[in-house]
Tab-separated table of C-alpha atoms in Angstrom:
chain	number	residue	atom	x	y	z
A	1	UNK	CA	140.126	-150.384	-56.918
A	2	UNK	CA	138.007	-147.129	-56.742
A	3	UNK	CA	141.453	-144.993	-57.959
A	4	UNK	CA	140.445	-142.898	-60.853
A	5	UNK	CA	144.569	-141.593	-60.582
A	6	UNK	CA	146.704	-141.653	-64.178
A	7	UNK	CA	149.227	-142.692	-62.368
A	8	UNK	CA	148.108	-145.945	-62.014
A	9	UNK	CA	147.303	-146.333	-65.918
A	10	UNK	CA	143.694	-146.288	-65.457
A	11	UNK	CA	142.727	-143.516	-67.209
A	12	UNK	CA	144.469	-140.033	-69.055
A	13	UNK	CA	145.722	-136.979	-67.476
A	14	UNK	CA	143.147	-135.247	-69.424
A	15	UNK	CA	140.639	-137.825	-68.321
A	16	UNK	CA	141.491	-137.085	-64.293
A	17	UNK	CA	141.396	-133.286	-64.797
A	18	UNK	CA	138.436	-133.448	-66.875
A	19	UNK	CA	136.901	-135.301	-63.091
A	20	UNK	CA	138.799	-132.709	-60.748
A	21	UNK	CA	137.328	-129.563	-63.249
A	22	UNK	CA	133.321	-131.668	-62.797
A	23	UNK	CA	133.732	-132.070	-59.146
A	24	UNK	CA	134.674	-128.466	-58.807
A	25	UNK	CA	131.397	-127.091	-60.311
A	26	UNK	CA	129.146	-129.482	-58.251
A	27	UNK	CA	130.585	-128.281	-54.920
A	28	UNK	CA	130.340	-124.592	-56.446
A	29	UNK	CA	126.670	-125.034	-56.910
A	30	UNK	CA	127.254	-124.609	-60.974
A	31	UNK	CA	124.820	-127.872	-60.885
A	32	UNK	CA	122.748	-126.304	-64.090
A	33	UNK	CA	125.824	-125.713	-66.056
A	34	UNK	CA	127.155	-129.368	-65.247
A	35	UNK	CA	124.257	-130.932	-66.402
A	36	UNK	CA	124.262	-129.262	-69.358
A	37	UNK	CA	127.675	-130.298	-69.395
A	38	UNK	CA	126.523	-134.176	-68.994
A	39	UNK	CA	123.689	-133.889	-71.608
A	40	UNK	CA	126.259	-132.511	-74.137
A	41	UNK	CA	128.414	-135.061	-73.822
A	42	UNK	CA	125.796	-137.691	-73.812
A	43	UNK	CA	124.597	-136.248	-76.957
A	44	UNK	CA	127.845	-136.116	-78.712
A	45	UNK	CA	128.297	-139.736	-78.318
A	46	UNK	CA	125.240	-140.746	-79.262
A	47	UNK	CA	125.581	-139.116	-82.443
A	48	UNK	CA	128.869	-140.832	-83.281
A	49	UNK	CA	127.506	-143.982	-82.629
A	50	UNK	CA	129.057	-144.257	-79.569
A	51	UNK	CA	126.162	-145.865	-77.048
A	52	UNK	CA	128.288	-147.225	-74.846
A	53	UNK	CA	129.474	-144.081	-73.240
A	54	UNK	CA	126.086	-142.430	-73.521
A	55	UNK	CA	124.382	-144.936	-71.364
A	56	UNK	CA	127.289	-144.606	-69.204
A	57	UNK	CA	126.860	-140.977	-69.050
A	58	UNK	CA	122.912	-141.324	-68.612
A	59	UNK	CA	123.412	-143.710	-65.520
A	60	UNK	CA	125.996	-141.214	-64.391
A	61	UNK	CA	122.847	-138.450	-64.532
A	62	UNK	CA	120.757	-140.901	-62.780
A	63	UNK	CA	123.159	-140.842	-59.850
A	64	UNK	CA	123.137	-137.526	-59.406
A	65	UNK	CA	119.168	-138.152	-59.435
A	66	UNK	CA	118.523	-136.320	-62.421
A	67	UNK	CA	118.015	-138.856	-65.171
């Protein structure tokens, strides 16, 4: 059950390459420019209301130690 793969309906294409193009940058070493990335996005969905997926994204942050 830990397949993030469209293919098994779990999630979108863009979803999955949005995950491949994240996991790039942290094995690059772009760690500053994917946690701005994060904080964006965390920010975006807070302002829409959406707290849901900002406290996902914040516990996401705190798994990478940084939240």
């Amino acid at each position: 059950k830990r397949c993030m793969g469209p293919c098994v309906g779990y999630q979108t294409s863009q979803d999955y390459h949005d995950i491949v193009r994240q996991t790039r940058m942290f094995l690059e070493g772009r760690d500053t420019e994917l946690l701005e990335n994060y904080r964006a996005r965390m920010e975006a969905a807070s302002e829409v209301e959406d707290y849901e997926e900002a406290a996902r994204i914040r516990d996401e942050l705190k798994k990478l130690g940084v939240g």
